[in-house]
Amino acid sequence: MKCEHCTRKKGEFHRLADAKIFLSDCLACNSCLTAEEGAQLSQQSTKEFFRVLNLNKRCDTSKHRVLVVSVCPQSLPYFAAKFNLSVTDASRRLCGFLKSLGVHYVFDTSIAADLSILESQKEFVRRFHQHNEEQRALPMLTSACPGWVRYAERVLGHPVTPHLCAAKSPQQVMGSLVKDYFAKQQNLAPEKIFHVVVAPCYDKKLEALREGLSAAHGAQGADCVLTSGEVAQIMEQSDLSVKDAAVDTLFGDMKEATVRRHEGAGSDGHLAHVFRHAAKELFNEHVEEITYRALRNKDFQEVTLEKDGEVLLRFAAAYGFRNIQNMILKLKKGKFPYHFVEVLACPRGCLSGRGQAQTEDGHSDKTLLRQMESIYADIPVQPPETSAHLQEMYQAWLGSPGAQEVLHATHPSPVRCLGSLDIRW
Ligand code: SF4
């Protein structure tokens, strides 16, 4: 048995230099980052990933950790474009590559987005019923984007945080699925699993820190978040002549048959799915096609449900910090006509996350982004309600009292409020 500090052996991973995170790469406000968080962020690196892989190669099996990698669906178009593959082949290539490194399981985070959307739908309907008595029940603002949530919690504080949806984000739900549901199935203690998430942005690294040990299962949901660009860099420096492999599922030996996505041009589609559900539940209206109307720009759009000339539901999508700031100003002035807003920090949504859509000189790579958007649009949409496995999981995993806590988060008031909207994004 060899310990962590043993000299590196031949064949171990050592090619990459330490990954560096520049806060200009991150959409969160860097003045909100504490020194402790800064130090913890250095763990969110390819170096840490290789450290655990190498430990598994060197140490006694009793000390091994089960390596699980979860891949966000918005990362797959990047790998498809980068390696000139179809999205299904890109997913299989990535999975085969990660397994050749020593990763034990590769999952798709779409199932976590399913749960996040289903919980958001229920919460919206509940808030809609409450909003005559509880002024802050509406608008409901999505909480799936950590760049936006961090800004709301750290900078905007109490006037805004009660409006944040309490359903966990897809990454946080995936953390619960891996460290709680999957760990129980495999008869493993949560800390025996090292969970890596592959994501389009650096903000998800901060999100992994935010959850920390407060997760219901007592362990950090994601131990390490790597951006798509960081993973592609490892692939470019490695032997890619490995066997492709199908992505695993949380349901025994079953594999993911196809790549799927949710509705939404570059997001997990909370707006579209909550809108359809609310129209049916609250007004018994079946919505087939959702029509978006661009307002100030194409990153600020609205969707309405109207009947007999009356607006029953008014939803909006606000992407990018300029639109977010305008939205907040309206909210603070009390002139806010929306029941629900899907808020994302990146203009055009998650495909343009800075962990995958940047040129080497730090600018947005528009050609690559267009390519990714077209690849993403061709992925088949599967609504969360149609998954039979999900319904079973709800019964088996979340049926007991209190278990639903693993799907909900609280949004604290700011550690220190900057009290200004004058932040340059
Ligand atoms: S919108 Fe941008 S910052 Fe927010 S989750 Fe998506 S990629 Fe990350």
GROMACS .gro file of C-alpha atoms and ligand atoms in nm:
model
  433
    1MET     CA    1   0.000   0.000   0.000
    2LYS     CA    2   0.128   0.345  -0.081
    3CYS     CA    3   0.020   0.669   0.067
    4GLU     CA    4  -0.087   0.995  -0.096
    5HIS     CA    5   0.262   1.139  -0.062
    6CYS     CA    6   0.444   0.854  -0.238
    7THR     CA    7   0.662   0.938  -0.533
    8ARG     CA    8   0.474   0.938  -0.862
    9LYS     CA    9   0.492   0.608  -1.052
   10LYS     CA   10   0.520   0.551  -1.423
   11GLY     CA   11   0.183   0.560  -1.599
   12GLU     CA   12   0.023   0.791  -1.348
   13PHE     CA   13  -0.142   1.108  -1.458
   14HIS     CA   14   0.078   1.412  -1.445
   15ARG     CA   15   0.059   1.583  -1.781
   16LEU     CA   16  -0.151   1.884  -1.693
   17ALA     CA   17  -0.031   2.190  -1.517
   18ASP     CA   18  -0.243   2.313  -1.226
   19ALA     CA   19  -0.571   2.449  -1.353
   20LYS     CA   20  -0.606   2.818  -1.283
   21ILE     CA   21  -0.934   2.993  -1.228
   22PHE     CA   22  -0.937   3.357  -1.317
   23LEU     CA   23  -1.221   3.538  -1.153
   24SER     CA   24  -1.275   3.729  -1.474
   25ASP     CA   25  -1.385   3.388  -1.609
   26CYS     CA   26  -1.654   3.372  -1.346
   27LEU     CA   27  -1.976   3.564  -1.362
   28ALA     CA   28  -2.010   3.589  -0.988
   29CYS     CA   29  -1.881   3.909  -0.831
   30ASN     CA   30  -1.522   3.844  -0.729
   31SER     CA   31  -1.545   4.083  -0.436
   32CYS     CA   32  -1.795   3.837  -0.287
   33LEU     CA   33  -1.541   3.557  -0.276
   34THR     CA   34  -1.401   3.499   0.071
   35ALA     CA   35  -1.037   3.398   0.121
   36GLU     CA   36  -1.153   3.056   0.242
   37GLU     CA   37  -1.364   3.006  -0.069
   38GLY     CA   38  -1.072   3.114  -0.285
   39ALA     CA   39  -0.857   2.843  -0.126
   40GLN     CA   40  -1.133   2.582  -0.165
   41LEU     CA   41  -1.177   2.675  -0.530
   42SER     CA   42  -0.828   2.546  -0.601
   43GLN     CA   43  -0.968   2.197  -0.523
   44GLN     CA   44  -1.205   2.231  -0.815
   45SER     CA   45  -0.936   2.142  -1.066
   46THR     CA   46  -0.810   1.873  -1.299
   47LYS     CA   47  -0.518   1.835  -1.056
   48GLU     CA   48  -0.756   1.723  -0.781
   49PHE     CA   49  -0.934   1.488  -1.023
   50PHE     CA   50  -0.600   1.326  -1.114
   51ARG     CA   51  -0.496   1.313  -0.749
   52VAL     CA   52  -0.795   1.092  -0.670
   53LEU     CA   53  -0.743   0.882  -0.986
   54ASN     CA   54  -0.380   0.830  -0.889
   55LEU     CA   55  -0.469   0.741  -0.530
   56ASN     CA   56  -0.699   0.471  -0.662
   57LYS     CA   57  -0.410   0.333  -0.866
   58ARG     CA   58  -0.165   0.338  -0.578
   59CYS     CA   59  -0.354   0.269  -0.261
   60ASP     CA   60  -0.494  -0.040  -0.102
   61THR     CA   61  -0.844  -0.115  -0.240
   62SER     CA   62  -0.998  -0.044   0.101
   63LYS     CA   63  -0.889   0.320   0.054
   64HIS     CA   64  -1.028   0.352  -0.299
   65ARG     CA   65  -1.301   0.596  -0.377
   66VAL     CA   66  -1.571   0.529  -0.632
   67LEU     CA   67  -1.529   0.786  -0.907
   68VAL     CA   68  -1.852   0.918  -1.053
   69VAL     CA   69  -1.865   1.181  -1.328
   70SER     CA   70  -2.193   1.357  -1.413
   71VAL     CA   71  -2.209   1.546  -1.742
   72CYS     CA   72  -2.442   1.842  -1.804
   73PRO     CA   73  -2.638   1.819  -2.132
   74GLN     CA   74  -2.524   2.173  -2.222
   75SER     CA   75  -2.163   2.048  -2.226
   76LEU     CA   76  -2.223   1.778  -2.488
   77PRO     CA   77  -2.264   2.015  -2.789
   78TYR     CA   78  -1.921   2.154  -2.701
   79PHE     CA   79  -1.757   1.808  -2.722
   80ALA     CA   80  -1.955   1.732  -3.040
   81ALA     CA   81  -1.837   2.055  -3.206
   82LYS     CA   82  -1.482   2.028  -3.074
   83PHE     CA   83  -1.425   1.669  -3.192
   84ASN     CA   84  -1.653   1.692  -3.498
   85LEU     CA   85  -1.886   1.416  -3.380
   86SER     CA   86  -2.261   1.372  -3.350
   87VAL     CA   87  -2.386   1.451  -3.001
   88THR     CA   88  -2.449   1.080  -2.930
   89ASP     CA   89  -2.099   0.985  -3.046
   90ALA     CA   90  -1.953   1.273  -2.843
   91SER     CA   91  -2.130   1.144  -2.533
   92ARG     CA   92  -2.004   0.788  -2.594
   93ARG     CA   93  -1.649   0.911  -2.667
   94LEU     CA   94  -1.641   1.119  -2.349
   95CYS     CA   95  -1.778   0.832  -2.143
   96GLY     CA   96  -1.528   0.581  -2.292
   97PHE     CA   97  -1.244   0.825  -2.232
   98LEU     CA   98  -1.336   0.893  -1.869
   99LYS     CA   99  -1.368   0.518  -1.802
  100SER     CA  100  -1.024   0.459  -1.960
  101LEU     CA  101  -0.884   0.701  -1.699
  102GLY     CA  102  -1.033   0.499  -1.414
  103VAL     CA  103  -1.376   0.659  -1.367
  104HIS     CA  104  -1.627   0.398  -1.253
  105TYR     CA  105  -1.961   0.556  -1.350
  106VAL     CA  106  -2.058   0.831  -1.594
  107PHE     CA  107  -2.406   0.981  -1.561
  108ASP     CA  108  -2.608   1.243  -1.747
  109THR     CA  109  -2.747   1.524  -1.526
  110SER     CA  110  -3.075   1.539  -1.726
  111ILE     CA  111  -3.245   1.326  -1.461
  112ALA     CA  112  -3.147   1.584  -1.198
  113ALA     CA  113  -3.291   1.860  -1.418
  114ASP     CA  114  -3.613   1.653  -1.439
  115LEU     CA  115  -3.644   1.658  -1.060
  116SER     CA  116  -3.549   2.025  -1.036
  117ILE     CA  117  -3.819   2.115  -1.293
  118LEU     CA  118  -4.088   1.898  -1.131
  119GLU     CA  119  -4.021   2.057  -0.791
  120SER     CA  120  -4.019   2.408  -0.947
  121GLN     CA  121  -4.357   2.338  -1.112
  122LYS     CA  122  -4.513   2.237  -0.781
  123GLU     CA  123  -4.364   2.536  -0.603
  124PHE     CA  124  -4.493   2.780  -0.864
  125VAL     CA  125  -4.850   2.650  -0.834
  126ARG     CA  126  -4.826   2.672  -0.453
  127ARG     CA  127  -4.691   3.028  -0.468
  128PHE     CA  128  -4.959   3.132  -0.719
  129HIS     CA  129  -5.230   3.018  -0.477
  130GLN     CA  130  -5.057   3.199  -0.188
  131HIS     CA  131  -4.981   3.527  -0.352
  132ASN     CA  132  -5.292   3.715  -0.242
  133GLU     CA  133  -5.192   3.662   0.121
  134GLU     CA  134  -4.815   3.657   0.082
  135GLN     CA  135  -4.686   3.950  -0.122
  136ARG     CA  136  -4.346   3.795  -0.189
  137ALA     CA  137  -4.483   3.464  -0.317
  138LEU     CA  138  -4.464   3.606  -0.670
  139PRO     CA  139  -4.279   3.662  -0.891
  140MET     CA  140  -4.095   3.333  -0.859
  141LEU     CA  141  -3.740   3.363  -0.988
  142THR     CA  142  -3.555   3.049  -1.094
  143SER     CA  143  -3.256   2.930  -0.893
  144ALA     CA  144  -3.093   2.690  -1.140
  145CYS     CA  145  -2.810   2.928  -1.241
  146PRO     CA  146  -2.541   2.967  -0.970
  147GLY     CA  147  -2.405   3.290  -1.126
  148TRP     CA  148  -2.743   3.456  -1.078
  149VAL     CA  149  -2.817   3.296  -0.738
  150ARG     CA  150  -2.482   3.407  -0.601
  151TYR     CA  151  -2.547   3.762  -0.715
  152ALA     CA  152  -2.895   3.756  -0.560
  153GLU     CA  153  -2.773   3.614  -0.230
  154ARG     CA  154  -2.449   3.805  -0.192
  155VAL     CA  155  -2.539   4.141  -0.342
  156LEU     CA  156  -2.915   4.191  -0.363
  157GLY     CA  157  -3.019   4.021  -0.041
  158HIS     CA  158  -3.356   4.015   0.124
  159PRO     CA  159  -3.573   4.216  -0.116
  160VAL     CA  160  -3.494   3.953  -0.379
  161THR     CA  161  -3.407   3.621  -0.207
  162PRO     CA  162  -3.767   3.540  -0.094
  163HIS     CA  163  -3.856   3.530  -0.465
  164LEU     CA  164  -3.593   3.264  -0.543
  165CYS     CA  165  -3.735   2.920  -0.611
  166ALA     CA  166  -3.649   2.678  -0.329
  167ALA     CA  167  -3.611   2.378  -0.561
  168LYS     CA  168  -3.247   2.276  -0.586
  169SER     CA  169  -3.060   2.338  -0.908
  170PRO     CA  170  -2.986   2.042  -1.138
  171GLN     CA  171  -2.626   2.026  -1.009
  172GLN     CA  172  -2.739   2.024  -0.645
  173VAL     CA  173  -3.003   1.758  -0.717
  174MET     CA  174  -2.739   1.548  -0.895
  175GLY     CA  175  -2.526   1.575  -0.582
  176SER     CA  176  -2.815   1.435  -0.376
  177LEU     CA  177  -2.881   1.162  -0.631
  178VAL     CA  178  -2.518   1.046  -0.632
  179LYS     CA  179  -2.435   1.088  -0.263
  180ASP     CA  180  -2.770   0.969  -0.130
  181TYR     CA  181  -2.979   0.764  -0.376
  182PHE     CA  182  -2.689   0.599  -0.563
  183ALA     CA  183  -2.477   0.559  -0.245
  184LYS     CA  184  -2.763   0.371  -0.075
  185GLN     CA  185  -2.814   0.149  -0.378
  186GLN     CA  186  -2.444   0.063  -0.385
  187ASN     CA  187  -2.424   0.028  -0.008
  188LEU     CA  188  -2.153   0.295   0.006
  189ALA     CA  189  -2.091   0.572   0.256
  190PRO     CA  190  -2.130   0.910   0.075
  191GLU     CA  191  -1.766   1.000   0.149
  192LYS     CA  192  -1.647   0.689  -0.036
  193ILE     CA  193  -1.771   0.850  -0.358
  194PHE     CA  194  -1.575   1.123  -0.538
  195HIS     CA  195  -1.828   1.305  -0.753
  196VAL     CA  196  -1.709   1.517  -1.043
  197VAL     CA  197  -1.945   1.735  -1.249
  198VAL     CA  198  -1.860   1.844  -1.605
  199ALA     CA  199  -2.030   2.178  -1.664
  200PRO     CA  200  -2.026   2.472  -1.907
  201CYS     CA  201  -1.923   2.740  -1.655
  202TYR     CA  202  -1.697   2.829  -1.362
  203ASP     CA  203  -1.994   2.939  -1.153
  204LYS     CA  204  -2.082   2.574  -1.094
  205LYS     CA  205  -1.751   2.539  -0.908
  206LEU     CA  206  -1.871   2.810  -0.671
  207GLU     CA  207  -2.206   2.636  -0.644
  208ALA     CA  208  -2.035   2.316  -0.529
  209LEU     CA  209  -1.865   2.515  -0.251
  210ARG     CA  210  -2.188   2.688  -0.155
  211GLU     CA  211  -2.366   2.365  -0.082
  212GLY     CA  212  -2.072   2.234   0.120
  213LEU     CA  213  -2.163   2.008   0.407
  214SER     CA  214  -2.512   2.149   0.438
  215ALA     CA  215  -2.645   1.883   0.202
  216ALA     CA  216  -2.909   1.660   0.363
  217HIS     CA  217  -2.691   1.348   0.318
  218GLY     CA  218  -2.408   1.513   0.517
  219ALA     CA  219  -2.152   1.513   0.235
  220GLN     CA  220  -2.063   1.762  -0.035
  221GLY     CA  221  -2.286   1.693  -0.338
  222ALA     CA  222  -2.017   1.765  -0.599
  223ASP     CA  223  -1.656   1.720  -0.485
  224CYS     CA  224  -1.506   1.874  -0.796
  225VAL     CA  225  -1.652   2.065  -1.091
  226LEU     CA  226  -1.457   2.072  -1.416
  227THR     CA  227  -1.555   2.288  -1.709
  228SER     CA  228  -1.609   2.133  -2.052
  229GLY     CA  229  -1.299   2.322  -2.168
  230GLU     CA  230  -1.085   2.172  -1.890
  231VAL     CA  231  -1.200   1.819  -1.979
  232ALA     CA  232  -1.144   1.878  -2.352
  233GLN     CA  233  -0.792   1.993  -2.267
  234ILE     CA  234  -0.726   1.661  -2.091
  235MET     CA  235  -0.867   1.475  -2.392
  236GLU     CA  236  -0.651   1.670  -2.639
  237GLN     CA  237  -0.341   1.575  -2.442
  238SER     CA  238  -0.434   1.207  -2.418
  239ASP     CA  239  -0.467   0.899  -2.633
  240LEU     CA  240  -0.818   0.908  -2.770
  241SER     CA  241  -0.806   0.565  -2.930
  242VAL     CA  242  -1.014   0.424  -2.648
  243LYS     CA  243  -1.336   0.229  -2.678
  244ASP     CA  244  -1.652   0.439  -2.677
  245ALA     CA  245  -1.898   0.352  -2.401
  246ALA     CA  246  -2.265   0.413  -2.328
  247VAL     CA  247  -2.350   0.645  -2.040
  248ASP     CA  248  -2.467   0.473  -1.719
  249THR     CA  249  -2.799   0.527  -1.547
  250LEU     CA  250  -2.893   0.526  -1.180
  251PHE     CA  251  -3.109   0.221  -1.248
  252GLY     CA  252  -2.891  -0.088  -1.221
  253ASP     CA  253  -2.709  -0.204  -1.532
  254MET     CA  254  -2.933  -0.008  -1.765
  255LYS     CA  255  -2.753   0.238  -1.999
  256GLU     CA  256  -2.875   0.568  -2.144
  257ALA     CA  257  -3.020   0.478  -2.485
  258THR     CA  258  -3.000   0.828  -2.634
  259VAL     CA  259  -2.899   1.181  -2.547
  260ARG     CA  260  -3.201   1.395  -2.458
  261ARG     CA  261  -3.265   1.747  -2.340
  262HIS     CA  262  -3.537   1.967  -2.199
  263GLU     CA  263  -3.722   2.241  -2.379
  264GLY     CA  264  -3.536   2.572  -2.382
  265ALA     CA  265  -3.288   2.710  -2.633
  266GLY     CA  266  -2.981   2.688  -2.412
  267SER     CA  267  -3.114   2.616  -2.064
  268ASP     CA  268  -3.269   2.329  -1.873
  269GLY     CA  269  -3.607   2.467  -1.980
  270HIS     CA  270  -3.759   2.564  -1.646
  271LEU     CA  271  -3.970   2.841  -1.807
  272ALA     CA  272  -4.131   2.621  -2.073
  273HIS     CA  273  -4.205   2.329  -1.842
  274VAL     CA  274  -4.336   2.542  -1.552
  275PHE     CA  275  -4.550   2.747  -1.795
  276ARG     CA  276  -4.721   2.439  -1.946
  277HIS     CA  277  -4.777   2.283  -1.604
  278ALA     CA  278  -4.916   2.606  -1.453
  279ALA     CA  279  -5.150   2.664  -1.750
  280LYS     CA  280  -5.295   2.314  -1.704
  281GLU     CA  281  -5.306   2.307  -1.323
  282LEU     CA  282  -5.429   2.661  -1.263
  283PHE     CA  283  -5.648   2.732  -1.569
  284ASN     CA  284  -5.704   2.388  -1.726
  285GLU     CA  285  -5.544   2.518  -2.047
  286HIS     CA  286  -5.339   2.280  -2.260
  287VAL     CA  287  -5.047   2.466  -2.420
  288GLU     CA  288  -4.904   2.302  -2.731
  289GLU     CA  289  -4.661   2.558  -2.873
  290ILE     CA  290  -4.493   2.822  -2.656
  291THR     CA  291  -4.457   3.159  -2.830
  292TYR     CA  292  -4.176   3.383  -2.707
  293ARG     CA  293  -4.196   3.759  -2.768
  294ALA     CA  294  -3.864   3.945  -2.764
  295LEU     CA  295  -3.881   4.267  -2.560
  296ARG     CA  296  -3.574   4.491  -2.519
  297ASN     CA  297  -3.351   4.235  -2.691
  298LYS     CA  298  -3.345   3.864  -2.774
  299ASP     CA  299  -3.223   3.780  -2.425
  300PHE     CA  300  -3.529   3.933  -2.262
  301GLN     CA  301  -3.841   3.759  -2.382
  302GLU     CA  302  -4.190   3.707  -2.250
  303VAL     CA  303  -4.454   3.438  -2.278
  304THR     CA  304  -4.817   3.495  -2.187
  305LEU     CA  305  -5.127   3.285  -2.142
  306GLU     CA  306  -5.433   3.484  -2.241
  307LYS     CA  307  -5.804   3.409  -2.238
  308ASP     CA  308  -6.087   3.640  -2.347
  309GLY     CA  309  -5.845   3.932  -2.364
  310GLU     CA  310  -5.720   3.876  -2.008
  311VAL     CA  311  -5.359   3.782  -1.928
  312LEU     CA  312  -5.370   3.481  -1.696
  313LEU     CA  313  -4.996   3.410  -1.680
  314ARG     CA  314  -4.703   3.635  -1.772
  315PHE     CA  315  -4.360   3.469  -1.772
  316ALA     CA  316  -4.024   3.608  -1.882
  317ALA     CA  317  -3.675   3.487  -1.963
  318ALA     CA  318  -3.400   3.731  -1.856
  319TYR     CA  319  -3.052   3.625  -1.967
  320GLY     CA  320  -2.730   3.817  -1.907
  321PHE     CA  321  -2.659   4.070  -1.633
  322ARG     CA  322  -2.782   4.377  -1.818
  323ASN     CA  323  -3.128   4.224  -1.841
  324ILE     CA  324  -3.105   4.098  -1.484
  325GLN     CA  325  -3.021   4.448  -1.358
  326ASN     CA  326  -3.316   4.598  -1.546
  327MET     CA  327  -3.542   4.330  -1.406
  328ILE     CA  328  -3.425   4.399  -1.049
  329LEU     CA  329  -3.474   4.773  -1.086
  330LYS     CA  330  -3.835   4.711  -1.192
  331LEU     CA  331  -3.885   4.466  -0.907
  332LYS     CA  332  -3.752   4.717  -0.653
  333LYS     CA  333  -3.979   4.990  -0.791
  334GLY     CA  334  -4.280   4.760  -0.756
  335LYS     CA  335  -4.346   4.778  -1.130
  336PHE     CA  336  -4.312   4.413  -1.208
  337PRO     CA  337  -4.571   4.247  -1.429
  338TYR     CA  338  -4.430   3.892  -1.429
  339HIS     CA  339  -4.540   3.586  -1.233
  340PHE     CA  340  -4.225   3.390  -1.314
  341VAL     CA  341  -3.881   3.469  -1.456
  342GLU     CA  342  -3.620   3.222  -1.580
  343VAL     CA  343  -3.299   3.401  -1.488
  344LEU     CA  344  -2.963   3.299  -1.635
  345ALA     CA  345  -2.639   3.489  -1.593
  346CYS     CA  346  -2.507   3.415  -1.942
  347PRO     CA  347  -2.648   3.593  -2.246
  348ARG     CA  348  -2.812   3.327  -2.472
  349GLY     CA  349  -2.809   3.076  -2.187
  350CYS     CA  350  -2.584   2.795  -2.069
  351LEU     CA  351  -2.428   2.706  -2.404
  352SER     CA  352  -2.236   3.033  -2.382
  353GLY     CA  353  -2.095   2.948  -2.038
  354ARG     CA  354  -1.741   3.076  -2.008
  355GLY     CA  355  -1.603   2.730  -1.945
  356GLN     CA  356  -1.666   2.629  -2.303
  357ALA     CA  357  -1.755   2.911  -2.539
  358GLN     CA  358  -1.447   3.132  -2.516
  359THR     CA  359  -1.164   3.193  -2.757
  360GLU     CA  360  -0.809   3.164  -2.622
  361ASP     CA  361  -0.792   3.541  -2.579
  362GLY     CA  362  -1.100   3.533  -2.354
  363HIS     CA  363  -1.365   3.654  -2.599
  364SER     CA  364  -1.693   3.484  -2.671
  365ASP     CA  365  -1.644   3.233  -2.955
  366LYS     CA  366  -1.947   3.320  -3.168
  367THR     CA  367  -1.880   3.065  -3.443
  368LEU     CA  368  -1.850   2.783  -3.192
  369LEU     CA  369  -2.159   2.908  -3.008
  370ARG     CA  370  -2.369   2.904  -3.326
  371GLN     CA  371  -2.249   2.551  -3.397
  372MET     CA  372  -2.334   2.439  -3.043
  373GLU     CA  373  -2.680   2.600  -3.062
  374SER     CA  374  -2.761   2.411  -3.379
  375ILE     CA  375  -2.636   2.081  -3.230
  376TYR     CA  376  -2.835   2.140  -2.909
  377ALA     CA  377  -3.154   2.225  -3.101
  378ASP     CA  378  -3.139   1.884  -3.276
  379ILE     CA  379  -3.129   1.685  -2.950
  380PRO     CA  380  -3.474   1.530  -2.885
  381VAL     CA  381  -3.677   1.692  -2.606
  382GLN     CA  382  -3.814   1.466  -2.335
  383PRO     CA  383  -4.052   1.619  -2.079
  384PRO     CA  384  -3.976   1.518  -1.718
  385GLU     CA  385  -4.328   1.380  -1.662
  386THR     CA  386  -4.274   1.105  -1.920
  387SER     CA  387  -4.000   0.918  -1.735
  388ALA     CA  388  -4.138   0.603  -1.569
  389HIS     CA  389  -3.813   0.561  -1.373
  390LEU     CA  390  -3.852   0.904  -1.226
  391GLN     CA  391  -4.196   0.824  -1.088
  392GLU     CA  392  -4.055   0.505  -0.933
  393MET     CA  393  -3.771   0.705  -0.784
  394TYR     CA  394  -4.013   0.956  -0.633
  395GLN     CA  395  -4.192   0.669  -0.461
  396ALA     CA  396  -3.890   0.469  -0.349
  397TRP     CA  397  -3.645   0.745  -0.257
  398LEU     CA  398  -3.856   1.045  -0.171
  399GLY     CA  399  -4.168   0.879  -0.037
  400SER     CA  400  -4.072   0.894   0.330
  401PRO     CA  401  -4.153   1.204   0.539
  402GLY     CA  402  -3.876   1.466   0.532
  403ALA     CA  403  -3.700   1.303   0.238
  404GLN     CA  404  -3.812   1.585   0.008
  405GLU     CA  405  -3.555   1.805   0.185
  406VAL     CA  406  -3.290   1.661  -0.045
  407LEU     CA  407  -3.455   1.851  -0.330
  408HIS     CA  408  -3.487   2.189  -0.161
  409ALA     CA  409  -3.240   2.459  -0.061
  410THR     CA  410  -3.260   2.775   0.146
  411HIS     CA  411  -3.132   3.109   0.021
  412PRO     CA  412  -2.943   3.299   0.292
  413SER     CA  413  -2.920   3.675   0.323
  414PRO     CA  414  -2.596   3.835   0.206
  415VAL     CA  415  -2.281   3.785   0.408
  416ARG     CA  416  -2.212   4.146   0.324
  417CYS     CA  417  -2.433   4.342   0.098
  418LEU     CA  418  -2.260   4.562  -0.155
  419GLY     CA  419  -2.579   4.768  -0.172
  420SER     CA  420  -2.523   4.868  -0.528
  421LEU     CA  421  -2.632   4.759  -0.870
  422ASP     CA  422  -2.330   4.931  -1.023
  423ILE     CA  423  -2.133   4.617  -1.084
  424ARG     CA  424  -1.977   4.583  -1.427
  425TRP     CA  425  -2.056   4.244  -1.577
  426SF4     S1  426  -2.629   3.063  -1.738
  426SF4    FE1  427  -2.407   3.063  -1.744
  426SF4     S2  428  -2.344   3.089  -1.527
  426SF4    FE2  429  -2.561   3.025  -1.530
  426SF4     S3  430  -2.554   2.800  -1.509
  426SF4    FE3  431  -2.569   2.849  -1.728
  426SF4     S4  432  -2.355   2.851  -1.797
  426SF4    FE4  433  -2.350   2.866  -1.574
   0.00000   0.00000   0.00000
